[in-house]
Short mmCIF file of C-alpha atoms in Angstrom, two decimals:
data_model
loop_
_atom_site.label_atom_id
_atom_site.label_comp_id
_atom_site.label_asym_id
_atom_site.label_seq_id
_atom_site.Cartn_x
_atom_site.Cartn_y
_atom_site.Cartn_z
CA MET A 1 -47.80 -63.80 -12.63
CA ALA A 2 -48.30 -65.71 -9.43
CA THR A 3 -48.28 -62.54 -7.45
CA VAL A 4 -50.91 -60.92 -9.66
CA ALA A 5 -53.10 -63.98 -9.48
CA SER A 6 -52.90 -64.13 -5.69
CA ARG A 7 -54.32 -60.55 -5.46
CA ASP A 8 -57.49 -61.66 -7.22
CA ILE A 9 -58.09 -64.43 -4.55
CA LYS A 10 -60.72 -63.28 -2.06
CA GLU A 11 -59.96 -64.09 1.54
CA PHE A 12 -62.40 -64.34 4.44
CA VAL A 13 -62.13 -64.17 8.19
CA PHE A 14 -62.84 -67.47 9.98
CA GLU A 15 -63.53 -67.92 13.69
CA TRP A 16 -62.32 -71.27 14.97
CA GLU A 17 -62.30 -73.35 18.11
CA GLY A 18 -60.23 -76.42 18.82
CA LYS A 19 -57.83 -78.22 21.12
CA ASP A 20 -53.99 -78.01 21.25
CA ARG A 21 -51.65 -80.96 21.83
CA ALA A 22 -52.21 -80.68 25.61
CA GLY A 23 -55.97 -80.92 25.15
CA LYS A 24 -56.61 -77.36 26.11
CA VAL A 25 -59.51 -75.57 24.37
CA VAL A 26 -58.25 -72.65 22.26
CA ARG A 27 -60.06 -70.16 20.09
CA GLY A 28 -59.03 -67.59 17.57
CA GLU A 29 -59.51 -65.98 14.16
CA ILE A 30 -57.69 -66.54 10.86
CA ARG A 31 -57.76 -65.13 7.41
CA ALA A 32 -58.08 -67.77 4.63
CA VAL A 33 -59.70 -68.57 1.34
CA GLY A 34 -61.83 -71.47 2.70
CA GLU A 35 -62.31 -73.92 5.58
CA ASN A 36 -59.80 -76.45 4.11
CA GLN A 37 -57.06 -73.89 4.26
CA VAL A 38 -58.03 -73.08 7.85
CA GLN A 39 -57.86 -76.72 8.82
CA ALA A 40 -54.46 -77.22 7.19
CA THR A 41 -53.00 -74.07 8.83
CA LEU A 42 -54.31 -75.03 12.29
CA ARG A 43 -52.98 -78.61 12.04
CA ARG A 44 -49.54 -77.26 11.12
CA GLN A 45 -49.73 -75.20 14.31
CA GLY A 46 -50.63 -78.29 16.35
CA VAL A 47 -54.31 -77.34 16.81
CA PHE A 48 -57.10 -79.85 16.15
CA PRO A 49 -60.12 -77.73 15.09
CA THR A 50 -63.59 -78.69 16.34
CA LYS A 51 -65.52 -75.70 15.00
CA ILE A 52 -64.80 -73.41 12.07
CA LYS A 53 -67.20 -70.60 11.23
CA LYS A 54 -66.89 -67.90 8.56
CA ARG A 55 -67.60 -64.52 10.04
CA ARG A 56 -70.70 -62.94 8.59
CA THR A 57 -70.19 -59.75 6.66
CA ARG A 58 -72.23 -56.92 8.14
CA SER A 59 -73.72 -54.28 5.94
CA GLY A 60 -71.54 -51.35 6.67
CA LYS A 61 -72.37 -47.69 6.94
CA LYS A 62 -70.89 -45.01 4.75
CA ILE A 63 -67.23 -44.25 5.49
CA LYS A 64 -66.85 -40.68 6.76
CA PRO A 65 -63.74 -38.53 7.11
CA LYS A 66 -64.09 -38.96 10.88
CA ASP A 67 -63.56 -42.71 10.41
CA ILE A 68 -60.41 -42.16 8.40
CA ALA A 69 -59.14 -39.75 11.04
CA LEU A 70 -59.82 -42.34 13.80
CA PHE A 71 -58.10 -45.09 11.75
CA THR A 72 -55.05 -42.90 11.17
CA ARG A 73 -54.75 -42.10 14.89
CA GLN A 74 -55.07 -45.81 15.81
CA LEU A 75 -52.55 -46.88 13.14
CA ALA A 76 -50.01 -44.22 14.37
CA THR A 77 -50.48 -45.37 17.96
CA MET A 78 -49.93 -49.06 16.99
CA MET A 79 -46.80 -48.30 14.95
CA LYS A 80 -45.39 -46.01 17.75
CA ALA A 81 -45.86 -49.00 20.11
CA GLY A 82 -43.77 -51.21 17.80
CA VAL A 83 -46.64 -53.28 16.44
CA PRO A 84 -45.92 -54.51 12.85
CA LEU A 85 -47.85 -52.83 10.05
CA LEU A 86 -49.88 -55.86 8.97
CA GLN A 87 -50.78 -56.78 12.50
CA SER A 88 -51.80 -53.12 13.15
CA PHE A 89 -54.24 -53.33 10.26
CA ASP A 90 -55.66 -56.55 11.65
CA ILE A 91 -56.17 -55.04 15.07
CA VAL A 92 -57.69 -51.80 13.86
CA GLY A 93 -59.92 -53.63 11.38
CA ARG A 94 -61.29 -56.06 13.90
CA GLY A 95 -61.98 -53.30 16.41
CA ASN A 96 -63.91 -51.07 14.08
CA THR A 97 -67.75 -51.16 14.37
CA ASN A 98 -68.27 -50.08 10.76
CA ALA A 99 -68.05 -53.08 8.43
CA SER A 100 -67.25 -50.85 5.44
CA VAL A 101 -64.17 -49.56 7.24
CA THR A 102 -63.11 -53.14 8.09
CA LYS A 103 -63.49 -54.15 4.44
CA LEU A 104 -61.47 -51.16 3.27
CA LEU A 105 -58.63 -51.94 5.73
CA ASN A 106 -58.65 -55.62 4.72
CA ASP A 107 -58.30 -54.60 1.06
CA ILE A 108 -55.36 -52.29 1.90
CA ARG A 109 -53.75 -54.97 4.11
CA SER A 110 -53.97 -57.50 1.25
CA ASP A 111 -52.27 -55.09 -1.11
CA VAL A 112 -49.54 -54.36 1.39
CA GLU A 113 -49.03 -58.06 2.12
CA THR A 114 -48.33 -58.76 -1.53
CA GLY A 115 -45.53 -56.16 -1.67
CA THR A 116 -47.34 -52.94 -2.54
CA SER A 117 -46.13 -49.85 -0.69
CA LEU A 118 -48.54 -48.33 1.81
CA ASN A 119 -49.01 -45.10 -0.12
CA ALA A 120 -49.71 -46.99 -3.38
CA ALA A 121 -52.32 -49.09 -1.52
CA PHE A 122 -53.95 -45.94 -0.25
CA ARG A 123 -53.92 -44.38 -3.70
CA LYS A 124 -56.19 -47.17 -4.96
CA HIS A 125 -58.96 -45.65 -2.79
CA PRO A 126 -58.95 -41.91 -3.78
CA MET A 127 -62.55 -41.52 -2.38
CA TYR A 128 -61.20 -41.95 1.14
CA PHE A 129 -57.54 -40.99 0.88
CA ASP A 130 -56.79 -37.76 -0.96
CA SER A 131 -53.50 -36.71 -2.53
CA LEU A 132 -52.47 -34.86 0.68
CA TYR A 133 -52.86 -38.01 2.69
CA CYS A 134 -51.04 -40.22 0.21
CA ASN A 135 -48.19 -37.77 -0.31
CA LEU A 136 -47.53 -37.49 3.45
CA VAL A 137 -47.52 -41.28 3.78
CA GLU A 138 -45.15 -41.50 0.81
CA ALA A 139 -42.82 -38.95 2.40
CA GLY A 140 -42.93 -40.86 5.69
CA GLU A 141 -42.10 -44.16 3.97
CA ALA A 142 -39.19 -42.58 2.08
CA ALA A 143 -37.71 -40.90 5.17
CA GLY A 144 -38.35 -43.88 7.50
CA ILE A 145 -40.53 -41.78 9.82
CA LEU A 146 -43.94 -43.22 8.89
CA GLU A 147 -45.22 -43.40 12.47
CA ALA A 148 -44.33 -39.79 13.13
CA LEU A 149 -45.99 -38.51 9.95
CA LEU A 150 -49.10 -40.64 10.61
CA ASP A 151 -49.33 -39.02 14.04
CA ARG A 152 -48.96 -35.57 12.47
CA LEU A 153 -51.57 -36.52 9.83
CA ALA A 154 -53.98 -37.77 12.46
CA THR A 155 -53.65 -34.49 14.37
CA TYR A 156 -54.20 -32.50 11.17
CA MET A 157 -57.31 -34.56 10.27
CA GLU A 158 -58.75 -34.27 13.80
CA LYS A 159 -58.34 -30.45 13.84
CA THR A 160 -59.82 -30.15 10.36
CA GLU A 161 -62.86 -32.27 11.29
CA ALA A 162 -63.27 -30.28 14.49
CA ILE A 163 -63.49 -27.01 12.51
CA LYS A 164 -65.99 -28.61 10.09
CA SER A 165 -68.23 -29.79 12.89
CA LYS A 166 -68.15 -26.36 14.52
CA ILE A 167 -69.13 -24.66 11.31
CA LYS A 168 -71.88 -27.16 10.76
CA SER A 169 -73.22 -26.70 14.24
CA ALA A 170 -73.24 -22.94 13.89
CA LEU A 171 -75.18 -23.11 10.62
CA MET A 172 -77.44 -26.08 11.60
CA TYR A 173 -79.18 -24.35 14.45
CA PRO A 174 -80.79 -21.46 12.50
CA ILE A 175 -81.51 -23.74 9.49
CA SER A 176 -83.33 -26.28 11.70
CA VAL A 177 -85.34 -23.59 13.44
CA ILE A 178 -86.43 -22.14 10.09
CA ILE A 179 -87.52 -25.53 8.91
CA VAL A 180 -89.47 -26.12 12.10
CA ALA A 181 -91.07 -22.70 11.82
CA PHE A 182 -92.07 -23.44 8.19
CA VAL A 183 -93.74 -26.71 9.27
CA VAL A 184 -95.59 -25.01 12.12
CA ILE A 185 -96.78 -22.21 9.90
CA THR A 186 -97.98 -24.73 7.31
CA VAL A 187 -99.98 -26.66 9.89
CA ILE A 188 -101.60 -23.41 11.09
CA MET A 189 -102.41 -22.31 7.55
CA ILE A 190 -103.93 -25.65 6.46
CA PHE A 191 -105.75 -26.74 9.61
CA VAL A 192 -106.20 -23.90 12.15
CA ILE A 193 -107.05 -20.83 10.03
CA PRO A 194 -109.86 -22.53 7.99
CA ALA A 195 -111.62 -23.25 11.30
CA PHE A 196 -111.40 -19.55 12.17
CA LYS A 197 -112.67 -18.75 8.74
CA GLU A 198 -115.88 -20.60 9.28
CA VAL A 199 -116.44 -18.78 12.55
CA PHE A 200 -115.78 -15.36 10.95
CA THR A 201 -118.18 -15.86 8.18
CA SER A 202 -121.07 -15.96 10.69
CA PHE A 203 -120.13 -12.52 11.97
CA GLY A 204 -121.50 -10.73 8.91
CA ALA A 205 -119.00 -7.85 9.38
CA ASP A 206 -115.97 -6.55 7.61
CA LEU A 207 -112.76 -8.19 8.69
CA PRO A 208 -109.53 -6.35 9.41
CA ALA A 209 -106.92 -6.22 6.60
CA PRO A 210 -104.32 -8.39 8.46
CA THR A 211 -106.96 -11.07 8.96
CA LEU A 212 -107.99 -11.00 5.28
CA MET A 213 -104.35 -11.27 4.21
CA VAL A 214 -103.73 -14.30 6.46
CA MET A 215 -106.91 -15.95 5.29
CA ALA A 216 -105.89 -15.44 1.69
CA MET A 217 -102.54 -17.04 2.38
CA SER A 218 -104.34 -19.89 4.10
CA GLU A 219 -106.53 -20.48 1.03
CA ILE A 220 -103.35 -20.67 -1.18
CA PHE A 221 -101.76 -23.22 1.21
CA VAL A 222 -104.91 -25.38 1.32
CA LYS A 223 -105.39 -25.41 -2.41
CA TRP A 224 -101.70 -25.65 -3.56
CA TRP A 225 -99.88 -27.28 -0.61
CA TRP A 226 -98.69 -30.15 -2.86
CA LEU A 227 -97.26 -27.64 -5.34
CA ILE A 228 -95.57 -25.57 -2.65
CA PHE A 229 -93.87 -28.55 -1.07
CA GLY A 230 -93.01 -29.94 -4.47
CA VAL A 231 -91.42 -26.72 -5.64
CA ILE A 232 -89.50 -26.22 -2.41
CA GLY A 233 -88.31 -29.83 -2.22
CA GLY A 234 -87.48 -30.11 -5.91
CA GLY A 235 -85.78 -26.67 -6.00
CA PHE A 236 -83.65 -27.60 -2.97
CA TYR A 237 -82.63 -30.96 -4.51
CA PHE A 238 -81.70 -29.48 -7.92
CA PHE A 239 -79.89 -26.53 -6.22
CA MET A 240 -77.75 -29.00 -4.11
CA GLN A 241 -76.98 -31.12 -7.19
CA SER A 242 -75.94 -28.04 -9.11
CA TRP A 243 -73.83 -26.90 -6.19
CA LYS A 244 -72.03 -30.25 -6.22
CA ARG A 245 -71.54 -30.66 -9.97
CA SER A 246 -71.39 -27.21 -11.49
CA GLU A 247 -68.11 -25.33 -11.09
CA LYS A 248 -69.81 -21.96 -11.77
CA VAL A 249 -72.42 -22.54 -9.06
CA GLN A 250 -69.70 -23.64 -6.62
CA LYS A 251 -67.69 -20.47 -7.23
CA PHE A 252 -70.83 -18.29 -6.88
CA MET A 253 -71.96 -19.96 -3.66
CA ASP A 254 -68.42 -20.00 -2.14
CA ARG A 255 -68.06 -16.29 -2.90
CA LEU A 256 -71.54 -15.62 -1.47
CA LEU A 257 -70.82 -17.55 1.73
CA LEU A 258 -67.64 -15.54 2.25
CA ASN A 259 -69.62 -12.27 1.93
CA LEU A 260 -72.50 -13.17 4.29
CA PRO A 261 -72.90 -10.51 6.99
CA ILE A 262 -72.58 -12.69 10.02
CA PHE A 263 -71.45 -16.18 8.95
CA GLY A 264 -69.08 -14.91 6.21
CA ALA A 265 -66.31 -14.00 8.65
CA LEU A 266 -66.68 -17.37 10.36
CA ILE A 267 -66.39 -19.31 7.13
CA ASP A 268 -63.46 -17.11 6.00
CA LYS A 269 -61.51 -17.74 9.21
CA SER A 270 -62.13 -21.48 9.01
CA CYS A 271 -60.83 -21.54 5.39
CA VAL A 272 -57.68 -19.70 6.47
CA ALA A 273 -57.16 -22.06 9.37
CA ARG A 274 -57.47 -25.12 7.21
CA TRP A 275 -55.22 -23.63 4.47
CA THR A 276 -52.41 -22.72 6.85
CA ARG A 277 -52.75 -25.99 8.85
CA THR A 278 -52.54 -28.02 5.60
CA LEU A 279 -49.48 -26.18 4.26
CA ALA A 280 -47.76 -26.36 7.69
CA THR A 281 -48.28 -30.11 7.82
CA MET A 282 -46.94 -30.58 4.29
CA PHE A 283 -43.88 -28.41 5.00
CA ALA A 284 -43.15 -30.25 8.22
CA ALA A 285 -43.21 -33.54 6.27
CA GLY A 286 -40.53 -32.26 3.91
CA VAL A 287 -42.86 -31.98 0.85
CA PRO A 288 -41.50 -29.34 -1.68
CA LEU A 289 -43.49 -26.07 -1.73
CA VAL A 290 -44.84 -26.34 -5.31
CA GLU A 291 -45.85 -29.96 -4.75
CA ALA A 292 -47.41 -29.17 -1.41
CA LEU A 293 -49.64 -26.38 -2.90
CA ASP A 294 -51.28 -29.10 -5.12
CA SER A 295 -53.12 -30.37 -2.03
CA VAL A 296 -53.59 -27.16 -0.08
CA GLY A 297 -56.24 -25.47 -2.27
CA GLY A 298 -58.64 -28.39 -2.18
CA ALA A 299 -58.15 -28.85 1.59
CA SER A 300 -59.37 -25.29 2.26
CA GLY A 301 -62.89 -26.37 1.30
CA ASN A 302 -63.60 -23.25 -0.72
CA SER A 303 -63.25 -22.86 -4.49
CA ILE A 304 -62.13 -19.20 -4.12
CA TYR A 305 -59.15 -20.25 -1.99
CA ALA A 306 -58.51 -23.17 -4.40
CA ALA A 307 -58.32 -20.77 -7.37
CA ALA A 308 -56.05 -18.44 -5.41
CA THR A 309 -53.81 -21.36 -4.45
CA GLU A 310 -53.39 -22.22 -8.12
CA LYS A 311 -52.20 -18.67 -8.88
CA ILE A 312 -49.85 -18.80 -5.91
CA GLN A 313 -48.44 -22.10 -7.15
CA GLN A 314 -47.86 -20.66 -10.61
CA GLU A 315 -46.03 -17.61 -9.22
CA VAL A 316 -43.94 -19.69 -6.76
CA SER A 317 -42.92 -22.09 -9.60
CA THR A 318 -41.48 -19.07 -11.53
CA GLY A 319 -39.36 -17.93 -8.58
CA THR A 320 -41.70 -15.59 -6.62
CA SER A 321 -41.55 -15.93 -2.86
CA LEU A 322 -44.54 -17.46 -1.08
CA THR A 323 -45.23 -14.21 0.85
CA VAL A 324 -45.36 -12.12 -2.28
CA ALA A 325 -47.60 -14.70 -4.09
CA MET A 326 -49.99 -14.82 -1.09
CA ASP A 327 -50.10 -10.98 -0.98
CA ASN A 328 -50.96 -10.91 -4.65
CA ALA A 329 -53.91 -13.25 -4.11
CA LYS A 330 -55.68 -10.52 -2.14
CA ILE A 331 -57.68 -12.91 0.08
CA PHE A 332 -55.32 -13.71 3.00
CA PRO A 333 -55.31 -11.62 6.21
CA SER A 334 -52.29 -9.43 6.74
CA MET A 335 -51.32 -11.30 9.88
CA VAL A 336 -50.96 -14.56 7.91
CA ILE A 337 -48.83 -12.85 5.26
CA GLN A 338 -46.60 -11.24 7.89
CA MET A 339 -46.10 -14.56 9.78
CA CYS A 340 -45.32 -16.26 6.48
CA ALA A 341 -42.70 -13.55 5.77
CA ILE A 342 -41.12 -14.07 9.15
CA GLY A 343 -41.12 -17.83 8.57
CA GLU A 344 -39.41 -17.42 5.23
CA GLU A 345 -36.73 -15.15 6.72
CA SER A 346 -36.07 -17.53 9.63
CA GLY A 347 -36.45 -20.73 7.70
CA SER A 348 -39.37 -21.96 9.82
CA ILE A 349 -42.39 -21.52 7.59
CA ASP A 350 -44.07 -24.66 8.94
CA HIS A 351 -43.76 -23.41 12.59
CA MET A 352 -45.16 -19.94 11.74
CA LEU A 353 -47.97 -21.27 9.60
CA GLY A 354 -48.86 -23.74 12.41
CA LYS A 355 -49.03 -20.76 14.81
CA ALA A 356 -51.36 -18.94 12.44
CA ALA A 357 -53.52 -22.01 12.17
CA ASP A 358 -53.76 -22.24 15.98
CA PHE A 359 -54.72 -18.57 16.16
CA TYR A 360 -57.50 -18.86 13.55
CA GLU A 361 -58.80 -22.12 14.99
CA ALA A 362 -59.14 -20.36 18.32
CA GLU A 363 -60.91 -17.44 16.51
CA VAL A 364 -63.34 -19.94 14.96
CA ASP A 365 -64.07 -21.39 18.47
CA GLU A 366 -64.81 -17.96 19.89
CA MET A 367 -66.99 -16.94 16.96
CA VAL A 368 -69.05 -20.17 17.14
CA ALA A 369 -69.57 -19.58 20.88
CA GLY A 370 -70.59 -15.96 20.30
CA LEU A 371 -72.91 -16.80 17.42
CA SER A 372 -74.59 -19.60 19.42
CA SER A 373 -75.52 -17.09 22.19
CA LEU A 374 -76.42 -14.33 19.65
CA MET A 375 -78.62 -16.48 17.44
CA GLU A 376 -80.94 -17.64 20.26
CA PRO A 377 -82.60 -14.23 20.89
CA ILE A 378 -82.65 -13.41 17.20
CA ILE A 379 -84.50 -16.68 16.38
CA ILE A 380 -86.87 -16.22 19.34
CA VAL A 381 -87.76 -12.73 18.02
CA PHE A 382 -88.16 -14.10 14.45
CA LEU A 383 -90.49 -16.92 15.53
CA GLY A 384 -92.49 -14.58 17.87
CA THR A 385 -92.93 -12.03 15.08
CA VAL A 386 -94.03 -14.52 12.43
CA ILE A 387 -96.25 -16.90 14.47
CA GLY A 388 -97.40 -14.21 16.87
CA GLY A 389 -98.33 -11.97 13.91
CA ILE A 390 -100.51 -14.82 12.50
CA VAL A 391 -102.23 -15.40 15.85
CA VAL A 392 -102.90 -11.71 16.51
CA SER A 393 -104.34 -11.33 12.93
CA MET A 394 -106.79 -14.14 13.55
CA TYR A 395 -107.87 -12.74 16.99
CA LEU A 396 -108.36 -9.11 15.79
CA PRO A 397 -111.97 -9.76 14.62
CA ILE A 398 -112.76 -11.25 18.02
CA PHE A 399 -111.30 -8.18 19.78
CA LYS A 400 -113.35 -5.94 17.41
CA LEU A 401 -116.50 -7.87 18.17
CA GLY A 402 -115.88 -7.56 21.90
CA GLN A 403 -115.59 -3.80 21.61
CA VAL A 404 -118.88 -3.59 19.72
CA VAL A 405 -120.67 -5.69 22.26
#
């Protein structure tokens, strides 16, 4: 009962300053419930405190997967250097600039300090530590190789985040240009073209068809701009919410993304890289195949691959080999299946899957670099056609008038 009660006591970090028995000024930090406990602890250590100040809690930012990857790398480095686990949490927590991460690490440290295993402490925060993470930590604790598995886990997370960032950068550029183009066209339609319209009405002549069409579009923008922005903004919001919460929409969009003409191959290769990297990491940690497949599907980041992984898991649990089950899924490249077959025959599936992950990660890098250079001229032509077409349409009456004169 005393142990349970101690977990509910909230501790704070106090910064203190005082003098030791030799009269030398010393400073430091200590975790305690209140100032009285700090004073009692320091006096037992032979320190006479002159200033005790509770550290202010900063409003932290949202915890991102990149923060968890950095924490894992730091914790692995500390443990490899022989730093005790609790002290490692203290060092990493104090050195983090995000107060939310510091609070999370303090909560985990408190659980571990009261006797909870590290993987059980991580499992209390499923929003930040998924089943794959917790399973690997549990395997490391059981085998006594926690620092090695934390290092492997940090490498896995860093490579996964690198792939995600590359995909986002490849998709962000055209999306941002389209948004800017829409804003520029809206400004032209609402403010520039009405000024031309006033000038053209004084001509008293028939206007060219392109000019009339652009002016009609301008009238729609001027009259219904609030409705246009409302429909686009609201439609985008509801679409994103449906994508997050509806399983049918997720499957539809994931399948659509895989079938896109240019970006589909890039997304497909990134899913294969993450799938093989995850399974290789789980195998290397000694996690059984059926249990490892629980985490692999979700780690791929695509519901199509997640559904295929469930089927593979069912077939493997009934005695089918991994290679045959992957071949039956009909979504994996032949090279991955052949490397998996070689790995099964030689007893080194983790090594062969790791090689496949390296290959597809390199493929993603090359495709992102190629797409970046390819998209620039395409976007320039797109903007030139749209905005240039509007400008030429508005200048056609002026050219016509010049020819008459």
